[in-house]
Amino acid sequence: MLDPFGRRLTYLRVSVTDRCDLRCVYCMSDDQTFLPRADVLGLDEIERLCLAFVDKGVERLRITGGEPLVRKNVMRLFEGLGAKIGSTALKEVTLTTNGTQLSNYARGLFDAGVRRVNVSLDSLDSDRFRAITRRGDLSQVLAGIDAAAQAGLQVKINTVALKDLNEDELPDLMRWAHGNGFDITFIETMPMGEGEDRTAHYLPLSDVRKTLAREFSLAESLHRTGGPARYFQVAETGGRLGLITPLTHNFCESCNRVRLTCTGMLYMCLGQDDNADLRAPLRASADNALLDVAITEALQRKPRGHDFVIGRAATARPMSLTGG
Ligand code: SAM
Ligand code: SF4
């Protein structure tokens, strides 16, 4: 499946809910309103959509949200998709989670065929963690991360680099992650969503890199995970650091992904509003003929790149809808 710029689309991110048990300051407002449940696709429908993409050559699925593990019966989806790994084009099913429910689900995820999990964690200080997430309990997340590692899941930590909120803690977070055998990726805040100014804590990763370089030697690594991160090998810790810099470094040329929301809207680019409704063709018939046409047609509209500019919301769509 090639887009108009010859990029092969092998990666689908799927948001299974816009709901979440946390309210991270850069992602949601405290009184966030969520979609009416009636608008959200059933898990069976999401599975059918995912498999239609797998039929078209998608090799990797990442389940996200909102918080995917707060969706009722979500393990059914992991089990259904996991059963297709190897016998179809599908090579991998992963998830991005805030970790609050991982203690309960880590073992089940592994048994379903999941091998890697990204856990978002912006601070190792419980007061700060609560402030950034507006309600989170750090010990619950750390227990979840531990359970994931115990279950055999490869853990990667995702940390949004936030001016004034966790800027001074980034070296410690990296040391902690590497000390536990986890890769860690720092992410720049992206101007997503309306309402309060989500760019107030924007911290360019070029600054973070300079600060880290005082203490650590970062060697550019050729490691790639199919995502937009660039990786560095850190001599002092022996671990790997990823940097995702959508604003300061344009990663669109190698973009291999599209995103599906929990209402069945396909977004061809995280930073643009163009989308295609897949729910209507999905529901119009029990076979996938209409759906296949809709997917093919949508992919022809994948743009060359986004145009994020700090200081204005590039898109009014919050990250919790398309899952980052
Ligand atoms: N709830 C899960 C979690 O937090 O990992 C999955 C969904 S969350 C929207 C996916 C990722 O997007 C998280 O790593 C989060 O930190 C990141 N994110 C959310 N809003 C963002 C923003 N405005 N800029 C950069 N990253 C953001
Ligand atoms: Fe929830 Fe993830 Fe958004 Fe935080 S970043 S509010 S955990 S969806």
mmCIF file of C-alpha atoms and ligand atoms in Angstrom:
data_model
loop_
_atom_site.group_PDB
_atom_site.id
_atom_site.type_symbol
_atom_site.label_atom_id
_atom_site.label_comp_id
_atom_site.label_asym_id
_atom_site.label_seq_id
_atom_site.Cartn_x
_atom_site.Cartn_y
_atom_site.Cartn_z
ATOM 1 C CA MET A 1 0.000 0.000 0.000
ATOM 2 C CA LEU A 2 1.787 3.131 -1.231
ATOM 3 C CA ASP A 3 0.744 6.727 -0.734
ATOM 4 C CA PRO A 4 1.109 9.387 -3.465
ATOM 5 C CA PHE A 5 4.683 10.079 -2.320
ATOM 6 C CA GLY A 6 5.751 6.455 -2.564
ATOM 7 C CA ARG A 7 5.758 5.852 1.199
ATOM 8 C CA ARG A 8 4.718 2.345 2.144
ATOM 9 C CA LEU A 9 2.061 2.371 4.847
ATOM 10 C CA THR A 10 2.807 -0.369 7.296
ATOM 11 C CA TYR A 11 1.784 1.143 10.612
ATOM 12 C CA LEU A 12 -1.632 1.926 12.044
ATOM 13 C CA ARG A 13 -2.274 3.622 15.359
ATOM 14 C CA VAL A 14 -5.701 2.960 16.718
ATOM 15 C CA SER A 15 -7.371 4.954 19.454
ATOM 16 C CA VAL A 16 -9.879 2.677 21.165
ATOM 17 C CA THR A 17 -11.342 5.329 23.465
ATOM 18 C CA ASP A 18 -11.011 9.056 24.054
ATOM 19 C CA ARG A 19 -11.573 8.512 27.786
ATOM 20 C CA CYS A 20 -8.834 8.481 30.359
ATOM 21 C CA ASP A 21 -8.377 8.134 34.100
ATOM 22 C CA LEU A 22 -5.766 10.950 34.088
ATOM 23 C CA ARG A 23 -5.918 14.538 32.824
ATOM 24 C CA CYS A 24 -2.345 15.401 31.827
ATOM 25 C CA VAL A 25 -2.083 19.170 31.571
ATOM 26 C CA TYR A 26 -0.696 19.133 28.009
ATOM 27 C CA CYS A 27 -3.345 16.694 26.770
ATOM 28 C CA MET A 28 -6.727 17.401 28.323
ATOM 29 C CA SER A 29 -8.553 19.965 30.355
ATOM 30 C CA ASP A 30 -9.586 19.121 33.892
ATOM 31 C CA ASP A 31 -13.261 19.067 32.940
ATOM 32 C CA GLN A 32 -12.745 17.351 29.585
ATOM 33 C CA THR A 33 -15.956 16.273 27.872
ATOM 34 C CA PHE A 34 -15.800 12.882 26.232
ATOM 35 C CA LEU A 35 -17.588 11.495 23.218
ATOM 36 C CA PRO A 36 -21.032 10.013 23.779
ATOM 37 C CA ARG A 37 -20.562 6.257 24.069
ATOM 38 C CA ALA A 38 -22.982 5.725 21.183
ATOM 39 C CA ASP A 39 -20.488 7.381 18.796
ATOM 40 C CA VAL A 40 -17.676 5.013 19.691
ATOM 41 C CA LEU A 41 -17.117 1.890 17.621
ATOM 42 C CA GLY A 42 -17.625 -1.486 19.216
ATOM 43 C CA LEU A 43 -14.504 -3.555 19.892
ATOM 44 C CA ASP A 44 -15.599 -6.028 17.212
ATOM 45 C CA GLU A 45 -15.822 -3.181 14.726
ATOM 46 C CA ILE A 46 -12.385 -1.897 15.691
ATOM 47 C CA GLU A 47 -10.966 -5.385 15.226
ATOM 48 C CA ARG A 48 -12.580 -5.685 11.805
ATOM 49 C CA LEU A 49 -11.162 -2.327 10.767
ATOM 50 C CA CYS A 50 -7.680 -3.261 11.983
ATOM 51 C CA LEU A 51 -7.777 -6.516 10.061
ATOM 52 C CA ALA A 52 -8.915 -4.714 6.898
ATOM 53 C CA PHE A 53 -5.717 -2.656 7.179
ATOM 54 C CA VAL A 54 -3.671 -5.791 7.823
ATOM 55 C CA ASP A 55 -5.118 -7.230 4.603
ATOM 56 C CA LYS A 56 -3.758 -4.142 2.876
ATOM 57 C CA GLY A 57 -0.270 -4.652 4.231
ATOM 58 C CA VAL A 58 -0.247 -3.034 7.660
ATOM 59 C CA GLU A 59 2.322 -4.917 9.728
ATOM 60 C CA ARG A 60 2.227 -3.110 13.024
ATOM 61 C CA LEU A 61 -0.691 -1.988 15.117
ATOM 62 C CA ARG A 62 -0.381 0.295 18.098
ATOM 63 C CA ILE A 63 -3.395 0.490 20.378
ATOM 64 C CA THR A 64 -3.743 3.813 22.131
ATOM 65 C CA GLY A 65 -6.313 6.343 23.327
ATOM 66 C CA GLY A 66 -7.250 8.150 25.607
ATOM 67 C CA GLU A 67 -6.194 5.394 27.911
ATOM 68 C CA PRO A 68 -6.675 2.081 26.085
ATOM 69 C CA LEU A 69 -6.724 0.013 29.263
ATOM 70 C CA VAL A 70 -9.748 1.843 30.681
ATOM 71 C CA ARG A 71 -11.881 0.580 27.811
ATOM 72 C CA LYS A 72 -14.129 -2.222 29.073
ATOM 73 C CA ASN A 73 -13.198 -5.668 27.712
ATOM 74 C CA VAL A 74 -10.247 -4.241 25.770
ATOM 75 C CA MET A 75 -8.367 -7.495 26.300
ATOM 76 C CA ARG A 76 -10.750 -9.122 23.829
ATOM 77 C CA LEU A 77 -9.336 -6.834 21.162
ATOM 78 C CA PHE A 78 -5.739 -7.665 22.067
ATOM 79 C CA GLU A 79 -6.547 -11.362 22.023
ATOM 80 C CA GLY A 80 -8.341 -11.142 18.673
ATOM 81 C CA LEU A 81 -5.558 -9.171 17.033
ATOM 82 C CA GLY A 82 -2.769 -11.108 18.727
ATOM 83 C CA ALA A 83 -4.165 -14.325 17.243
ATOM 84 C CA LYS A 84 -3.411 -12.927 13.759
ATOM 85 C CA ILE A 85 0.282 -12.256 14.361
ATOM 86 C CA GLY A 86 2.386 -14.377 12.046
ATOM 87 C CA SER A 87 -0.471 -15.953 10.096
ATOM 88 C CA THR A 88 -1.188 -12.631 8.310
ATOM 89 C CA ALA A 89 0.917 -9.575 7.366
ATOM 90 C CA LEU A 90 0.629 -8.566 11.019
ATOM 91 C CA LYS A 91 3.959 -8.734 12.838
ATOM 92 C CA GLU A 92 3.297 -6.814 15.999
ATOM 93 C CA VAL A 93 0.589 -5.464 18.279
ATOM 94 C CA THR A 94 1.735 -2.898 20.831
ATOM 95 C CA LEU A 95 0.135 -0.312 23.049
ATOM 96 C CA THR A 96 0.769 3.086 24.533
ATOM 97 C CA THR A 97 -0.553 3.397 28.062
ATOM 98 C CA ASN A 98 -0.294 5.614 31.112
ATOM 99 C CA GLY A 99 0.416 2.466 33.103
ATOM 100 C CA THR A 100 -2.253 2.880 35.778
ATOM 101 C CA GLN A 101 -3.931 -0.438 34.902
ATOM 102 C CA LEU A 102 -0.851 -2.394 33.866
ATOM 103 C CA SER A 103 -0.627 -4.357 37.110
ATOM 104 C CA ASN A 104 -3.918 -6.004 36.168
ATOM 105 C CA TYR A 105 -3.285 -6.463 32.467
ATOM 106 C CA ALA A 106 0.432 -7.058 31.912
ATOM 107 C CA ARG A 107 0.228 -10.838 32.028
ATOM 108 C CA GLY A 108 -2.854 -10.970 29.809
ATOM 109 C CA LEU A 109 -1.218 -8.681 27.273
ATOM 110 C CA PHE A 110 1.819 -10.916 27.077
ATOM 111 C CA ASP A 111 -0.365 -13.990 26.730
ATOM 112 C CA ALA A 112 -2.269 -12.263 23.896
ATOM 113 C CA GLY A 113 1.001 -11.837 21.981
ATOM 114 C CA VAL A 114 1.995 -8.281 22.914
ATOM 115 C CA ARG A 115 5.747 -7.990 23.424
ATOM 116 C CA ARG A 116 6.393 -4.279 23.722
ATOM 117 C CA VAL A 117 4.628 -1.543 25.638
ATOM 118 C CA ASN A 118 5.183 2.200 25.772
ATOM 119 C CA VAL A 119 4.438 3.711 29.156
ATOM 120 C CA SER A 120 4.084 7.450 29.522
ATOM 121 C CA LEU A 121 5.769 8.840 32.619
ATOM 122 C CA ASP A 122 6.710 12.476 33.069
ATOM 123 C CA SER A 123 8.030 12.523 36.639
ATOM 124 C CA LEU A 124 9.375 10.237 39.339
ATOM 125 C CA ASP A 125 8.295 12.640 42.063
ATOM 126 C CA SER A 126 4.826 11.749 43.316
ATOM 127 C CA ASP A 127 3.710 15.352 43.938
ATOM 128 C CA ARG A 128 4.858 16.479 40.528
ATOM 129 C CA PHE A 129 3.357 13.414 38.914
ATOM 130 C CA ARG A 130 0.037 14.250 40.513
ATOM 131 C CA ALA A 131 0.322 17.877 39.390
ATOM 132 C CA ILE A 132 1.118 16.988 35.761
ATOM 133 C CA THR A 133 -1.568 14.297 35.523
ATOM 134 C CA ARG A 134 -3.956 16.246 37.806
ATOM 135 C CA ARG A 135 -4.886 13.041 39.675
ATOM 136 C CA GLY A 136 -2.404 10.226 39.089
ATOM 137 C CA ASP A 137 -0.817 8.024 41.732
ATOM 138 C CA LEU A 138 2.821 7.474 40.847
ATOM 139 C CA SER A 139 3.167 4.281 42.898
ATOM 140 C CA GLN A 140 0.371 2.654 40.885
ATOM 141 C CA VAL A 141 2.177 3.423 37.624
ATOM 142 C CA LEU A 142 5.539 2.231 38.938
ATOM 143 C CA ALA A 143 3.889 -1.008 40.077
ATOM 144 C CA GLY A 144 2.367 -1.333 36.603
ATOM 145 C CA ILE A 145 5.743 -0.855 34.938
ATOM 146 C CA ASP A 146 7.214 -3.461 37.234
ATOM 147 C CA ALA A 147 4.402 -5.895 36.420
ATOM 148 C CA ALA A 148 4.968 -5.347 32.709
ATOM 149 C CA ALA A 149 8.679 -6.099 33.001
ATOM 150 C CA GLN A 150 7.934 -9.160 35.162
ATOM 151 C CA ALA A 151 5.476 -10.424 32.554
ATOM 152 C CA GLY A 152 8.205 -10.273 29.911
ATOM 153 C CA LEU A 153 7.038 -7.133 28.125
ATOM 154 C CA GLN A 154 9.746 -4.867 26.773
ATOM 155 C CA VAL A 155 9.027 -1.456 28.308
ATOM 156 C CA LYS A 156 9.773 1.879 26.705
ATOM 157 C CA ILE A 157 9.201 5.049 28.680
ATOM 158 C CA ASN A 158 7.753 8.118 26.941
ATOM 159 C CA THR A 159 8.322 11.436 28.651
ATOM 160 C CA VAL A 160 6.954 14.743 27.447
ATOM 161 C CA ALA A 161 9.647 17.360 28.095
ATOM 162 C CA LEU A 162 7.968 20.219 29.914
ATOM 163 C CA LYS A 163 9.486 23.584 30.672
ATOM 164 C CA ASP A 164 9.286 24.311 34.417
ATOM 165 C CA LEU A 165 7.433 21.061 35.149
ATOM 166 C CA ASN A 166 9.985 18.283 34.635
ATOM 167 C CA GLU A 167 12.832 19.977 32.771
ATOM 168 C CA ASP A 168 15.287 19.552 35.674
ATOM 169 C CA GLU A 169 14.318 15.911 36.123
ATOM 170 C CA LEU A 170 15.004 14.649 32.618
ATOM 171 C CA PRO A 171 18.550 13.405 33.316
ATOM 172 C CA ASP A 172 17.273 11.499 36.372
ATOM 173 C CA LEU A 173 14.395 9.999 34.419
ATOM 174 C CA MET A 174 16.873 8.798 31.811
ATOM 175 C CA ARG A 175 19.195 7.332 34.454
ATOM 176 C CA TRP A 176 16.262 5.591 36.123
ATOM 177 C CA ALA A 177 14.924 4.137 32.854
ATOM 178 C CA HIS A 178 18.310 2.931 31.673
ATOM 179 C CA GLY A 179 19.085 1.563 35.137
ATOM 180 C CA ASN A 180 15.984 -0.609 34.794
ATOM 181 C CA GLY A 181 16.802 -1.709 31.274
ATOM 182 C CA PHE A 182 14.158 0.482 29.588
ATOM 183 C CA ASP A 183 14.623 2.699 26.554
ATOM 184 C CA ILE A 184 13.315 6.212 27.090
ATOM 185 C CA THR A 185 12.046 8.760 24.586
ATOM 186 C CA PHE A 186 11.610 12.452 25.228
ATOM 187 C CA ILE A 187 8.806 14.107 23.302
ATOM 188 C CA GLU A 188 8.313 17.773 22.541
ATOM 189 C CA THR A 189 4.875 19.125 23.335
ATOM 190 C CA MET A 190 2.776 19.506 20.252
ATOM 191 C CA PRO A 191 0.194 22.241 19.805
ATOM 192 C CA MET A 192 -2.880 20.013 19.858
ATOM 193 C CA GLY A 193 -6.372 20.795 21.041
ATOM 194 C CA GLU A 194 -8.266 23.929 21.830
ATOM 195 C CA GLY A 195 -8.796 25.771 25.074
ATOM 196 C CA GLU A 196 -6.009 26.497 27.489
ATOM 197 C CA ASP A 197 -2.599 27.243 26.118
ATOM 198 C CA ARG A 198 -0.967 23.862 25.705
ATOM 199 C CA THR A 199 2.254 25.448 24.536
ATOM 200 C CA ALA A 200 3.016 27.235 27.829
ATOM 201 C CA HIS A 201 5.413 24.449 28.760
ATOM 202 C CA TYR A 202 6.994 24.004 25.360
ATOM 203 C CA LEU A 203 10.621 23.001 25.726
ATOM 204 C CA PRO A 204 12.688 22.478 22.568
ATOM 205 C CA LEU A 205 14.536 19.186 22.681
ATOM 206 C CA SER A 206 17.544 20.924 21.179
ATOM 207 C CA ASP A 207 17.865 22.604 24.617
ATOM 208 C CA VAL A 208 17.412 19.278 26.399
ATOM 209 C CA ARG A 209 20.121 17.766 24.252
ATOM 210 C CA LYS A 210 22.540 20.533 25.174
ATOM 211 C CA THR A 211 21.838 20.059 28.882
ATOM 212 C CA LEU A 212 22.290 16.292 28.625
ATOM 213 C CA ALA A 213 25.515 16.734 26.674
ATOM 214 C CA ARG A 214 27.106 18.369 29.739
ATOM 215 C CA GLU A 215 26.797 15.117 31.648
ATOM 216 C CA PHE A 216 26.420 12.397 29.034
ATOM 217 C CA SER A 217 27.927 11.475 25.683
ATOM 218 C CA LEU A 218 25.180 10.881 23.164
ATOM 219 C CA ALA A 219 26.173 8.979 20.047
ATOM 220 C CA GLU A 220 23.661 8.979 17.190
ATOM 221 C CA SER A 221 22.348 5.461 16.725
ATOM 222 C CA LEU A 222 20.911 3.838 13.617
ATOM 223 C CA HIS A 223 18.281 2.109 15.744
ATOM 224 C CA ARG A 224 14.733 2.582 14.392
ATOM 225 C CA THR A 225 11.442 1.284 15.727
ATOM 226 C CA GLY A 226 9.269 2.349 12.825
ATOM 227 C CA GLY A 227 8.304 5.538 14.656
ATOM 228 C CA PRO A 228 9.514 9.116 14.277
ATOM 229 C CA ALA A 229 12.089 9.010 17.106
ATOM 230 C CA ARG A 230 15.786 9.482 16.460
ATOM 231 C CA TYR A 231 17.925 7.439 18.798
ATOM 232 C CA PHE A 232 21.130 8.031 20.704
ATOM 233 C CA GLN A 233 23.306 5.587 22.569
ATOM 234 C CA VAL A 234 24.284 6.982 25.966
ATOM 235 C CA ALA A 235 27.794 5.876 26.919
ATOM 236 C CA GLU A 236 27.474 6.519 30.669
ATOM 237 C CA THR A 237 24.251 4.552 31.180
ATOM 238 C CA GLY A 238 24.589 1.999 28.389
ATOM 239 C CA GLY A 239 20.981 2.794 27.442
ATOM 240 C CA ARG A 240 19.165 4.234 24.473
ATOM 241 C CA LEU A 241 17.521 7.645 24.314
ATOM 242 C CA GLY A 242 14.947 8.600 21.685
ATOM 243 C CA LEU A 243 14.030 12.152 20.776
ATOM 244 C CA ILE A 244 10.784 13.033 19.033
ATOM 245 C CA THR A 245 10.949 16.567 17.768
ATOM 246 C CA PRO A 246 7.950 17.238 15.548
ATOM 247 C CA LEU A 247 8.487 20.984 15.746
ATOM 248 C CA THR A 248 12.217 21.349 15.426
ATOM 249 C CA HIS A 249 12.868 18.416 13.132
ATOM 250 C CA ASN A 250 10.608 17.487 10.285
ATOM 251 C CA PHE A 251 10.023 13.740 10.245
ATOM 252 C CA CYS A 252 7.332 13.600 7.580
ATOM 253 C CA GLU A 253 9.505 12.301 4.727
ATOM 254 C CA SER A 254 9.657 8.876 6.300
ATOM 255 C CA CYS A 255 6.108 8.784 7.672
ATOM 256 C CA ASN A 256 4.727 5.261 7.323
ATOM 257 C CA ARG A 257 1.615 5.645 9.438
ATOM 258 C CA VAL A 258 -2.001 6.616 9.590
ATOM 259 C CA ARG A 259 -4.282 6.970 12.599
ATOM 260 C CA LEU A 260 -7.742 5.721 13.316
ATOM 261 C CA THR A 261 -9.985 7.241 15.976
ATOM 262 C CA CYS A 262 -12.434 5.347 18.153
ATOM 263 C CA THR A 263 -15.283 6.690 16.025
ATOM 264 C CA GLY A 264 -13.808 5.256 12.835
ATOM 265 C CA MET A 265 -12.278 8.416 11.388
ATOM 266 C CA LEU A 266 -9.016 7.837 9.583
ATOM 267 C CA TYR A 267 -6.479 10.656 9.871
ATOM 268 C CA MET A 268 -3.740 10.585 7.294
ATOM 269 C CA CYS A 269 -1.533 13.010 9.240
ATOM 270 C CA LEU A 270 -1.324 13.818 12.960
ATOM 271 C CA GLY A 271 -0.969 17.512 12.198
ATOM 272 C CA GLN A 272 -3.742 17.983 9.662
ATOM 273 C CA ASP A 273 -7.501 17.770 9.802
ATOM 274 C CA ASP A 274 -8.184 15.885 6.585
ATOM 275 C CA ASN A 275 -9.897 12.625 7.443
ATOM 276 C CA ALA A 276 -12.018 9.853 6.029
ATOM 277 C CA ASP A 277 -15.050 8.284 7.648
ATOM 278 C CA LEU A 278 -14.610 4.523 7.725
ATOM 279 C CA ARG A 279 -17.541 3.874 10.037
ATOM 280 C CA ALA A 280 -20.139 4.329 7.296
ATOM 281 C CA PRO A 281 -18.573 1.830 4.848
ATOM 282 C CA LEU A 282 -17.821 -0.514 7.751
ATOM 283 C CA ARG A 283 -21.467 -0.574 8.794
ATOM 284 C CA ALA A 284 -22.907 -0.521 5.296
ATOM 285 C CA SER A 285 -22.154 -4.165 4.616
ATOM 286 C CA ALA A 286 -20.816 -7.260 6.306
ATOM 287 C CA ASP A 287 -18.076 -7.770 3.730
ATOM 288 C CA ASN A 288 -15.152 -5.392 3.328
ATOM 289 C CA ALA A 289 -15.591 -4.311 -0.296
ATOM 290 C CA LEU A 290 -16.810 -0.782 0.496
ATOM 291 C CA LEU A 291 -14.352 -0.426 3.324
ATOM 292 C CA ASP A 292 -11.437 -1.395 1.097
ATOM 293 C CA VAL A 293 -12.407 1.249 -1.444
ATOM 294 C CA ALA A 294 -12.724 3.884 1.288
ATOM 295 C CA ILE A 295 -9.294 3.021 2.735
ATOM 296 C CA THR A 296 -7.586 3.058 -0.665
ATOM 297 C CA GLU A 297 -9.219 6.355 -1.570
ATOM 298 C CA ALA A 298 -8.255 7.917 1.777
ATOM 299 C CA LEU A 299 -4.606 6.917 1.480
ATOM 300 C CA GLN A 300 -4.348 8.700 -1.822
ATOM 301 C CA ARG A 301 -4.964 11.866 0.170
ATOM 302 C CA LYS A 302 -2.097 11.388 2.638
ATOM 303 C CA PRO A 303 -0.284 14.742 2.621
ATOM 304 C CA ARG A 304 3.422 15.226 2.188
ATOM 305 C CA GLY A 305 3.767 16.666 5.695
ATOM 306 C CA HIS A 306 2.294 18.612 8.579
ATOM 307 C CA ASP A 307 2.659 22.275 9.416
ATOM 308 C CA PHE A 308 2.886 22.541 13.170
ATOM 309 C CA VAL A 309 3.815 26.009 14.263
ATOM 310 C CA ILE A 310 4.195 26.747 17.935
ATOM 311 C CA GLY A 311 1.968 29.577 19.065
ATOM 312 C CA ARG A 312 -1.132 28.432 17.235
ATOM 313 C CA ALA A 313 -2.979 25.143 17.371
ATOM 314 C CA ALA A 314 -2.161 23.351 14.131
ATOM 315 C CA THR A 315 -5.274 21.331 14.663
ATOM 316 C CA ALA A 316 -8.164 21.615 17.070
ATOM 317 C CA ARG A 317 -8.184 17.852 17.520
ATOM 318 C CA PRO A 318 -6.876 16.787 20.927
ATOM 319 C CA MET A 319 -4.208 14.102 21.074
ATOM 320 C CA SER A 320 -6.544 11.906 23.133
ATOM 321 C CA LEU A 321 -8.693 11.472 20.033
ATOM 322 C CA THR A 322 -6.011 10.263 17.663
ATOM 323 C CA GLY A 323 -3.689 8.906 20.316
ATOM 324 C CA GLY A 324 -0.491 10.751 19.434
HETATM 325 N N1 SAM B 1 -3.047 7.494 27.673
HETATM 326 C C1 SAM B 1 -1.937 6.861 27.021
HETATM 327 C C2 SAM B 1 -0.634 7.481 27.442
HETATM 328 O O1 SAM B 1 -0.656 8.560 28.058
HETATM 329 O O2 SAM B 1 0.384 6.897 27.156
HETATM 330 C C3 SAM B 1 -2.033 6.827 25.527
HETATM 331 C C4 SAM B 1 -2.561 8.052 24.829
HETATM 332 S S1 SAM B 1 -1.569 9.510 24.996
HETATM 333 C C5 SAM B 1 -2.522 10.690 24.085
HETATM 334 C C6 SAM B 1 -0.207 9.107 23.918
HETATM 335 C C7 SAM B 1 1.025 9.929 24.096
HETATM 336 O O3 SAM B 1 0.761 11.236 23.655
HETATM 337 C C8 SAM B 1 1.526 10.043 25.524
HETATM 338 O O4 SAM B 1 2.885 9.653 25.577
HETATM 339 C C9 SAM B 1 1.384 11.499 25.844
HETATM 340 O O5 SAM B 1 2.382 11.928 26.714
HETATM 341 C C10 SAM B 1 1.473 12.118 24.470
HETATM 342 N N2 SAM B 1 0.860 13.443 24.373
HETATM 343 C C11 SAM B 1 -0.392 13.823 24.694
HETATM 344 N N3 SAM B 1 -0.605 15.133 24.429
HETATM 345 C C12 SAM B 1 0.563 15.598 23.897
HETATM 346 C C13 SAM B 1 1.010 16.856 23.406
HETATM 347 N N4 SAM B 1 0.207 17.923 23.406
HETATM 348 N N5 SAM B 1 2.268 16.935 22.943
HETATM 349 C C14 SAM B 1 3.098 15.868 22.940
HETATM 350 N N6 SAM B 1 2.740 14.660 23.385
HETATM 351 C C15 SAM B 1 1.499 14.516 23.858
HETATM 352 FE FE1 SF4 B 2 -4.639 10.440 29.478
HETATM 353 FE FE2 SF4 B 2 -2.530 9.794 28.053
HETATM 354 FE FE3 SF4 B 2 -3.741 12.158 27.673
HETATM 355 FE FE4 SF4 B 2 -2.390 11.736 29.918
HETATM 356 S S1 SF4 B 2 -1.552 11.784 27.846
HETATM 357 S S2 SF4 B 2 -4.456 12.606 29.764
HETATM 358 S S3 SF4 B 2 -2.718 9.611 30.278
HETATM 359 S S4 SF4 B 2 -4.596 10.192 27.259
#
